[in-house]
mmCIF file of C-alpha atoms and ligand atoms in Angstrom:
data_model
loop_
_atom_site.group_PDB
_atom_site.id
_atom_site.type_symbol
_atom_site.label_atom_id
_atom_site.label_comp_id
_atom_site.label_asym_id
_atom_site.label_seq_id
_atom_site.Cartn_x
_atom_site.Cartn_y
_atom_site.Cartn_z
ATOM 1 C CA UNK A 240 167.499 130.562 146.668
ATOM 2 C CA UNK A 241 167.678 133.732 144.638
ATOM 3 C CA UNK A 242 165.002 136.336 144.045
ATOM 4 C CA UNK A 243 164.343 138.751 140.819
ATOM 5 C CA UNK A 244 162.185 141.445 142.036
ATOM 6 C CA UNK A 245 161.145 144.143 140.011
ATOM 7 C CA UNK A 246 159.026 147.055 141.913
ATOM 8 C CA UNK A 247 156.721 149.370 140.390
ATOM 9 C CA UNK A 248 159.310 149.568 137.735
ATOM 10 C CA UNK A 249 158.497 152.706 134.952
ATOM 11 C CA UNK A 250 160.408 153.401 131.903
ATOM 12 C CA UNK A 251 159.944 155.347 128.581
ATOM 13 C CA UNK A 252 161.010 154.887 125.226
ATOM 14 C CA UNK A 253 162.375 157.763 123.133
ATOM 15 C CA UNK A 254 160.452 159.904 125.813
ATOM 16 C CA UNK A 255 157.359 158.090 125.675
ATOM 17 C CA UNK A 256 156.190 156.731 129.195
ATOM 18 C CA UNK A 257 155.945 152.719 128.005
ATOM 19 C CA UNK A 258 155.668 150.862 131.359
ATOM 20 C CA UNK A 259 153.474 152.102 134.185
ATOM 21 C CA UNK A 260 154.804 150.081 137.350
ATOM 22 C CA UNK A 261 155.535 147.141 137.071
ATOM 23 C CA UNK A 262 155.911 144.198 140.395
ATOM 24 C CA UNK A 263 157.260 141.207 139.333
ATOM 25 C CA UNK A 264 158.545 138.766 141.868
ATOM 26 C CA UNK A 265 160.390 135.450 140.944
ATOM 27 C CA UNK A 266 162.582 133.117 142.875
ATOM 28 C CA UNK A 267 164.526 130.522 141.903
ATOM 29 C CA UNK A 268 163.501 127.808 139.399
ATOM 30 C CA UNK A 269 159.746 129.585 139.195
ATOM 31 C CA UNK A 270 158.342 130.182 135.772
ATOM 32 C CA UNK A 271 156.797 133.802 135.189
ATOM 33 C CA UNK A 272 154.950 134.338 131.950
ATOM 34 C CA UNK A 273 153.798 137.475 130.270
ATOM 35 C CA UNK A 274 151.069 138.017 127.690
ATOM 36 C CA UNK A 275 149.752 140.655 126.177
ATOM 37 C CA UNK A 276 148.745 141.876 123.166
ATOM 38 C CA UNK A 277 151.439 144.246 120.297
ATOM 39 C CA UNK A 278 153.167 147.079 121.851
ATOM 40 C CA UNK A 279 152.317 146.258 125.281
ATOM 41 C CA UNK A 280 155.721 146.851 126.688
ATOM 42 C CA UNK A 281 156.619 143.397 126.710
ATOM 43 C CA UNK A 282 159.906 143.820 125.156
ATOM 44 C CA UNK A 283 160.441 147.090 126.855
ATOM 45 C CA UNK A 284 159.924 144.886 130.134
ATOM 46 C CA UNK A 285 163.043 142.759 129.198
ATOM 47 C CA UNK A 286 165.280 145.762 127.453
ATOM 48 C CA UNK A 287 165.103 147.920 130.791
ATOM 49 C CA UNK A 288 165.765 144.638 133.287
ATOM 50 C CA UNK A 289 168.570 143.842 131.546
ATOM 51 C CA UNK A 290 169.706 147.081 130.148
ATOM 52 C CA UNK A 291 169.601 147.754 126.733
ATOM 53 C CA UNK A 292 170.823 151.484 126.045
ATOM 54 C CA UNK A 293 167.866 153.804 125.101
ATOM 55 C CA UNK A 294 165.053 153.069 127.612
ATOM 56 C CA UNK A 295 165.124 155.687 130.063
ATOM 57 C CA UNK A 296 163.514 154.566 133.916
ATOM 58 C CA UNK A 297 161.883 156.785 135.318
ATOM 59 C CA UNK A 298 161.366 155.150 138.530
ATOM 60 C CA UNK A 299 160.941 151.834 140.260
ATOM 61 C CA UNK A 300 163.671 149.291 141.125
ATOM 62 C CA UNK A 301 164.740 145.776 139.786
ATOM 63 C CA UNK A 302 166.914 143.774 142.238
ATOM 64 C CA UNK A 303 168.713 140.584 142.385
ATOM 65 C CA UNK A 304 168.952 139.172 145.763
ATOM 66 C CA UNK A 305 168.950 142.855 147.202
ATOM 67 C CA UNK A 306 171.758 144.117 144.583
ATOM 68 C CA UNK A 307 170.658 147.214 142.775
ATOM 69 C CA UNK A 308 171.069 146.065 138.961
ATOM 70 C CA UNK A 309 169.749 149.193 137.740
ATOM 71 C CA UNK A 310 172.992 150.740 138.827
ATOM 72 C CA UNK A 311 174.901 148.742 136.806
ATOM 73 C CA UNK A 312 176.172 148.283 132.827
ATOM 74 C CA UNK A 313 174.112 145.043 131.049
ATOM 75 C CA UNK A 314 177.294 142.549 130.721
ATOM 76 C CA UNK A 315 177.499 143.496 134.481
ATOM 77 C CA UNK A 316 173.695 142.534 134.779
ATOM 78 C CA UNK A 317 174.611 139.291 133.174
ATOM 79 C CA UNK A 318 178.159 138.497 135.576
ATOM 80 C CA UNK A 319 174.947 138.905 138.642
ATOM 81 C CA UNK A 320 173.459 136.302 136.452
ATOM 82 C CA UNK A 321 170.708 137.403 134.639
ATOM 83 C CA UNK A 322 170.705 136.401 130.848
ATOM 84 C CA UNK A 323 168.223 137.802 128.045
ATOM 85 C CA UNK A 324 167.368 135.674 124.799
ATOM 86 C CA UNK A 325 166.547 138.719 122.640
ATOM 87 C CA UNK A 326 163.486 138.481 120.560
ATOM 88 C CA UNK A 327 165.357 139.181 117.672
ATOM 89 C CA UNK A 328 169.079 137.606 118.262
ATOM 90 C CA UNK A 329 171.555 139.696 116.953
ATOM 91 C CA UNK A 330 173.793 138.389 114.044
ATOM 92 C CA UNK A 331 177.838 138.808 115.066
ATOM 93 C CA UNK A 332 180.137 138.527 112.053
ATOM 94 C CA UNK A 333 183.371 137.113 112.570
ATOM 95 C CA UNK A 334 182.607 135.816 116.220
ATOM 96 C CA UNK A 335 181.971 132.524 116.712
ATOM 97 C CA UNK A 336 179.944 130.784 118.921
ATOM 98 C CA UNK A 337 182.632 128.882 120.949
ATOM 99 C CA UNK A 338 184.427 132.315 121.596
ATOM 100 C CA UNK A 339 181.639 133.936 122.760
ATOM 101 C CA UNK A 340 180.968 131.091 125.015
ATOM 102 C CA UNK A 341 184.540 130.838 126.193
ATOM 103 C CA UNK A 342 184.695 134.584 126.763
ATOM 104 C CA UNK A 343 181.530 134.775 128.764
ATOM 105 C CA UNK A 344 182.565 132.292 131.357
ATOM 106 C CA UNK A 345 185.673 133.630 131.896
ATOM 107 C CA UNK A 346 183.884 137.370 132.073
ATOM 108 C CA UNK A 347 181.931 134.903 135.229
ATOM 109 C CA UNK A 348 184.841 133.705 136.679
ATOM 110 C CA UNK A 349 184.145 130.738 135.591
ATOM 111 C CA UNK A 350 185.918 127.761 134.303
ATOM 112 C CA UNK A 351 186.361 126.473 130.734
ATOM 113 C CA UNK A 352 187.601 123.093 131.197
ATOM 114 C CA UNK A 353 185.531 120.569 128.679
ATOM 115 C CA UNK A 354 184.048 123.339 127.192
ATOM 116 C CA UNK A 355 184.126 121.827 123.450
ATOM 117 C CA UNK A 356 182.633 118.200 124.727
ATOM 118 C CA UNK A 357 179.611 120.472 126.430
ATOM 119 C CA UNK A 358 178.730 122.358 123.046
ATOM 120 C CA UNK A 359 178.968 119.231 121.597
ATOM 121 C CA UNK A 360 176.770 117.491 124.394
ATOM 122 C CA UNK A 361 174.557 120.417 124.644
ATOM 123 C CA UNK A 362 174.127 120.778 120.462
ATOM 124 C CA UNK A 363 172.925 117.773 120.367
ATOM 125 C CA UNK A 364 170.836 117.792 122.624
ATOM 126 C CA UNK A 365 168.417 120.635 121.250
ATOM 127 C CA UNK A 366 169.560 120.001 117.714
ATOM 128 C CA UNK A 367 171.715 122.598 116.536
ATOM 129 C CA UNK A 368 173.795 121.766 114.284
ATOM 130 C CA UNK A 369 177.508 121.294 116.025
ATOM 131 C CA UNK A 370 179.436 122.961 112.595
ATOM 132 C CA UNK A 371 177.300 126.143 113.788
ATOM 133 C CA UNK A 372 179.032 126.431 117.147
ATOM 134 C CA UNK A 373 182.469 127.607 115.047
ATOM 135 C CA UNK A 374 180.801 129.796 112.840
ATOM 136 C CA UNK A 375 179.436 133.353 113.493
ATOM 137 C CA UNK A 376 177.326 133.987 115.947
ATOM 138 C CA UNK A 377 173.913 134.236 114.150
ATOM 139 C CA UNK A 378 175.241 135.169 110.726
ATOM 140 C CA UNK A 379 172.987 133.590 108.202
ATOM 141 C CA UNK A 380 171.231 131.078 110.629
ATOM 142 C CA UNK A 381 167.697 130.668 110.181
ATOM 143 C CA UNK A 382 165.181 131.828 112.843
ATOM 144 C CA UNK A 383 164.965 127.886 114.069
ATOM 145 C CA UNK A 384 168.964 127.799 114.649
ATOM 146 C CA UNK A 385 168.942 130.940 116.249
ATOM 147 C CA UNK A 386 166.840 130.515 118.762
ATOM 148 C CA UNK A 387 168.339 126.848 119.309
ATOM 149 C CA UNK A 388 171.381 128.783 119.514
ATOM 150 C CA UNK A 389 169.782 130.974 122.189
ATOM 151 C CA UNK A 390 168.854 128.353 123.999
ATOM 152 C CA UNK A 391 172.214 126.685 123.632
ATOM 153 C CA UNK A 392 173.987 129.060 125.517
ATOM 154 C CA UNK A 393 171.804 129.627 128.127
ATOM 155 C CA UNK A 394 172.354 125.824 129.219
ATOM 156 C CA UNK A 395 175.848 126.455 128.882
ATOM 157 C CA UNK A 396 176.213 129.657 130.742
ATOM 158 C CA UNK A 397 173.087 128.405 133.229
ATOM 159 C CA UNK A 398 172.391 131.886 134.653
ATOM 160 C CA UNK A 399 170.311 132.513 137.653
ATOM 161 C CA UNK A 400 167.236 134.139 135.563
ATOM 162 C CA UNK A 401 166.859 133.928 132.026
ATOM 163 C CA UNK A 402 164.400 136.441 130.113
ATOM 164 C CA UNK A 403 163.150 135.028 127.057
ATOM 165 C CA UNK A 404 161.498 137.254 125.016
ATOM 166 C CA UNK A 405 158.872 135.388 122.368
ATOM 167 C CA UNK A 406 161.574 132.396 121.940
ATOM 168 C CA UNK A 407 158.721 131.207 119.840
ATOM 169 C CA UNK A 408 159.018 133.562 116.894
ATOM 170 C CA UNK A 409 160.822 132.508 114.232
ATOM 171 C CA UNK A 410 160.793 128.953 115.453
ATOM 172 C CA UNK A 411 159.174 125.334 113.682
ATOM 173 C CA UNK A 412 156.611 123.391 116.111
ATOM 174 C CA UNK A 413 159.970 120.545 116.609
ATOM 175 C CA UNK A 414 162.594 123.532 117.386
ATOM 176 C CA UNK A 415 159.836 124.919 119.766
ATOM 177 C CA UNK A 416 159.951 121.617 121.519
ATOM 178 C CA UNK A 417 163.224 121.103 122.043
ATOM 179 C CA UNK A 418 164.157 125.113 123.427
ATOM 180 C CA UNK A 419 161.137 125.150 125.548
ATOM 181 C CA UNK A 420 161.794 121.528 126.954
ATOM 182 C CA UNK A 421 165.164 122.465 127.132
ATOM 183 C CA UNK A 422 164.642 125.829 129.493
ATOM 184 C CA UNK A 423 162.272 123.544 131.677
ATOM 185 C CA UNK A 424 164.836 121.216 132.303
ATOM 186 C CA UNK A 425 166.864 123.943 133.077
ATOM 187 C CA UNK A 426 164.526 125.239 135.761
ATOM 188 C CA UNK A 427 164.381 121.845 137.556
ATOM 189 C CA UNK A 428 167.694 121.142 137.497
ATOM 190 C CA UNK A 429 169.680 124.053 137.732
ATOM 191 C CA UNK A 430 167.220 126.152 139.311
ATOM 192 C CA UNK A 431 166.960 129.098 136.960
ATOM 193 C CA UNK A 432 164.260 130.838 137.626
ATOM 194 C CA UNK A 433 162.544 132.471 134.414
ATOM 195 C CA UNK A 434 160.484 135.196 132.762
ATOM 196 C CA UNK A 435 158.849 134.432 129.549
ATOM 197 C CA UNK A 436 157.406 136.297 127.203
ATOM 198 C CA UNK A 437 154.918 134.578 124.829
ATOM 199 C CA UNK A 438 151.485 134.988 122.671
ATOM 200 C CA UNK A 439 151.363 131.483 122.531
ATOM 201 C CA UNK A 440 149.999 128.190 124.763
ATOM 202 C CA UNK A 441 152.133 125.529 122.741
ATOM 203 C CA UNK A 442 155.419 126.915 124.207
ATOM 204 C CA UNK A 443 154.082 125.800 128.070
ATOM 205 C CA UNK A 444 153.276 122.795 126.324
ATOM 206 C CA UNK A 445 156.899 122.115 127.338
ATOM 207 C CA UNK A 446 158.079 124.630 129.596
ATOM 208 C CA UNK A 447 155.527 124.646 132.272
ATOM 209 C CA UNK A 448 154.245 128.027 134.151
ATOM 210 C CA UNK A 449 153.861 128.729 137.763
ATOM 211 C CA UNK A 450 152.246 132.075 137.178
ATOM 212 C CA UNK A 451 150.972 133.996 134.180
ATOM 213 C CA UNK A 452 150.865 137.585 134.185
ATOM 214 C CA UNK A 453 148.800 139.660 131.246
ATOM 215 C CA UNK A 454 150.682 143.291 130.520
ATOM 216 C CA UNK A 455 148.174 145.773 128.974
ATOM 217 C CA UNK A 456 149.671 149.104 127.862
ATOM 218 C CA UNK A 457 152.428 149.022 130.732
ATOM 219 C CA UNK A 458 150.454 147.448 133.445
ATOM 220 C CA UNK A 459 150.045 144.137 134.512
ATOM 221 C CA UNK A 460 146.116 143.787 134.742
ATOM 222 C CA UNK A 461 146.248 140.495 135.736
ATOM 223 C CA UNK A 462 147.837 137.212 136.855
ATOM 224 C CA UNK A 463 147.178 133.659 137.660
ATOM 225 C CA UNK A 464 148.048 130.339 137.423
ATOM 226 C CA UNK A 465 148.270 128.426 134.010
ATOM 227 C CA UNK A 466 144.242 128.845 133.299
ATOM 228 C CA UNK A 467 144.985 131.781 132.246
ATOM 229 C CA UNK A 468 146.538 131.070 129.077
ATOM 230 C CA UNK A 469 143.698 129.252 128.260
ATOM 231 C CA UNK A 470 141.313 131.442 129.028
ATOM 232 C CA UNK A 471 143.603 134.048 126.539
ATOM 233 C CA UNK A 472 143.588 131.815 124.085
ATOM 234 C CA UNK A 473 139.906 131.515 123.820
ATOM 235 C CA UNK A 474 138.650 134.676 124.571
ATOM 236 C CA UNK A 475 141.875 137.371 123.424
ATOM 237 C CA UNK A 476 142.683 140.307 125.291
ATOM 238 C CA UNK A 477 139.254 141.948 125.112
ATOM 239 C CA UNK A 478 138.647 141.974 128.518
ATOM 240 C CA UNK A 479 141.552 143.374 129.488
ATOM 241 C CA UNK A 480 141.549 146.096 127.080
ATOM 242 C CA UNK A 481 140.133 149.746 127.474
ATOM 243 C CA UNK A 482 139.766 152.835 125.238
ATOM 244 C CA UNK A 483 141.996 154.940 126.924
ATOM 245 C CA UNK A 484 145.436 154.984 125.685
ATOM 246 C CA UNK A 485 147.592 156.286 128.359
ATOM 247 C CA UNK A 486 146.230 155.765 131.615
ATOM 248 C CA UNK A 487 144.809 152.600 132.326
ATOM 249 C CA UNK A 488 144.091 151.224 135.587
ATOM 250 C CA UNK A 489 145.082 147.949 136.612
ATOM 251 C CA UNK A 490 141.329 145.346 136.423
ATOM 252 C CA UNK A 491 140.150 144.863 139.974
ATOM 253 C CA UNK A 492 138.242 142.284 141.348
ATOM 254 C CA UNK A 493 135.300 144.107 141.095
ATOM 255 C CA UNK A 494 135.405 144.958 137.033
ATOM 256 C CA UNK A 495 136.719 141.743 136.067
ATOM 257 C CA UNK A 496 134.274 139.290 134.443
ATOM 258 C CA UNK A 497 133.051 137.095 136.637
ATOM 259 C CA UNK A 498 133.876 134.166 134.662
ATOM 260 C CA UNK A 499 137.598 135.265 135.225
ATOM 261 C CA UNK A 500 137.367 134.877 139.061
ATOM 262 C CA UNK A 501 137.797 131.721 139.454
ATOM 263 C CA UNK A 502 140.767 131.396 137.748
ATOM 264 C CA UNK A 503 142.291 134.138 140.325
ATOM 265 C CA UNK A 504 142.468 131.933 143.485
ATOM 266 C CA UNK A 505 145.876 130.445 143.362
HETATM 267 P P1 ADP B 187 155.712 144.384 122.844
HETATM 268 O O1 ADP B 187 157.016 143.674 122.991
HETATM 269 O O2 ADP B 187 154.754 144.126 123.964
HETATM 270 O O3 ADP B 187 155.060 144.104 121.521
HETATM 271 P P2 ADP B 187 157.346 146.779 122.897
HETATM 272 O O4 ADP B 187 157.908 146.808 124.261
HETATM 273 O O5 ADP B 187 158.241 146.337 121.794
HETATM 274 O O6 ADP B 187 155.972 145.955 122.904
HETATM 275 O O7 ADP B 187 156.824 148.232 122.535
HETATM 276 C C1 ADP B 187 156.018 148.990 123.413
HETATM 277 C C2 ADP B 187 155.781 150.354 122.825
HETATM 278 O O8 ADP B 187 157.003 151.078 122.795
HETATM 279 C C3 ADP B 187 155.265 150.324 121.395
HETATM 280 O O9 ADP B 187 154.307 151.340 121.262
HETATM 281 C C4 ADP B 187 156.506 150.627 120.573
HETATM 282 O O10 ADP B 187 156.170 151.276 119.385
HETATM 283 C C5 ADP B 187 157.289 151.540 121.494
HETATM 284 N N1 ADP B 187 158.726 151.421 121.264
HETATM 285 C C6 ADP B 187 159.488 150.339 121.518
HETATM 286 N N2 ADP B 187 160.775 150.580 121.202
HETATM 287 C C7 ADP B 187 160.818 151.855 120.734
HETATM 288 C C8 ADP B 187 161.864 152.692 120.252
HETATM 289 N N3 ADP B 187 163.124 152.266 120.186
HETATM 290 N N4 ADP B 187 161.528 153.949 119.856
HETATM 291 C C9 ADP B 187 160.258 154.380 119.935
HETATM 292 N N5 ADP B 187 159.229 153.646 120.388
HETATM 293 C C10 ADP B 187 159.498 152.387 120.782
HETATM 294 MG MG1 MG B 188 158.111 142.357 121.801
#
């Protein structure tokens, strides 16, 4: 069993405090969504666990199984076995899809035996196109096939945690389907334990959560079990949202609407 555990994590963009401390604790094959509403820090969230040059921390600590993965470079981040599917996939000209995958499991140590019969396999599976797998990564793929592609090589590379950040943008209701049924089966049968960021209920259509987690303006305010995303769904953010801008204080039992609190005892 492995453990992603982020603690009281804070971080700032272009010298802007974004995240406020954030605790996050997930263990193998566990599902961990956030919500929230535009400029939360969702995406910041992701960035700074796996990363991504210009978020500054400014405290806090993210750990896998006890190593310190703050400390180290992002493809380093990714050899411990943490893998992000970016919100917006990046487009690679004139590196294919097979190289990168060949290159990143030898980067793990890993070997690439069969490797063209499993893009085949795994193409097919979530419908992606298997002429796309030679081609460059993302160049000129629409937002469906990238995110298929995403989704492809997590199931190829089958990292310990996958981040997936809004793998429903950009995506038709079938694509959505297959990449969130896809990750599920993933978590069930290779254990991968994952945090997802979404705005929308028909992604855990598929790809079932064990806990969801609503991030207001840095902090998470809430979480529960899957209720919650129903309750979002219906009612928004409103509750969750204040006036102030920068320093909001996490919703406590006692300010929460007490048509909430039942959906708080796990
Ligand atoms: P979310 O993913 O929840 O919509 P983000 O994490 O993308 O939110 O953004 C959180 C806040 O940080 C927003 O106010 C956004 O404008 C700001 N932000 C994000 N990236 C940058 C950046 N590179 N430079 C300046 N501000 C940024
Ligand atoms: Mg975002």
């Amino acid at each position: 069993m492995s453990t992603l555990q982020i603690s009281d994590l804070r971080a700032s963009v272009a010298g802007t405090p974004i995240l406020h401390g954030i605790d996050l604790t997930i263990n193998s094959g566990e599902v961990h969504v956030v919500m929230g509403p535009n400029g939360a820090g969702k995406s910041t969230l992701s960035a700074v666990v796996m990363g991504k040059p210009g978020y500054e921390v400014l405290g806090g600590s993210v750990t896998l199984d006890g190593t310190d993965l703050l400390a180290l470079p992002a493809w380093q981040r990714a050899q411990a076995g943490v893998h992000l599917v970016m919100q917006y996939p990046s487009e690679v000209p004139g590196v294919s899809l097979d190289h990168v995958m060949e290159e990143a499991l030898v980067a793990r140590g890993r070997s690439t035996d069969g490797l063209d019969a499993l893009l085949e396999s795994e193409a097919a599976r979530i419908g992606f196109a298997p002429d796309l797998l030679h081609r460059a990564l993302n160049v000129d793929l629409s937002g469906g096939e990238k995110k298929r592609n995403e989704t492809l090589q997590l199931a190829v590379l089958q990292p310990r945690f996958a981040i997936l950040d809004e793998l429903d943008s950009g995506l038709d209701i079938d694509a959505l389907r297959d990449c969130a049924r896809r990750v599920e089966a993933l978590t069930n049968d290779t254990g991968m334990g994952a945090l997802v960021i979404t705005h929308y209920n028909r992604l855990l259509e598929a790809l079932r959560a064990d806990v969801i987690h609503i991030l207001v303006k840095g902090r998470i305010v809430a979480s529960g079990g899957p209720e919650l995303a129903d309750q979002l769904e219906r009612d928004g953010y409103a509750a969750y949202q204040t006036g102030d801008d920068a320093d909001v204080e996490p919703v406590t039992a006692a300010d929460r609407p007490s048509s909430l609190d039942d959906l708080f005892a796990l």
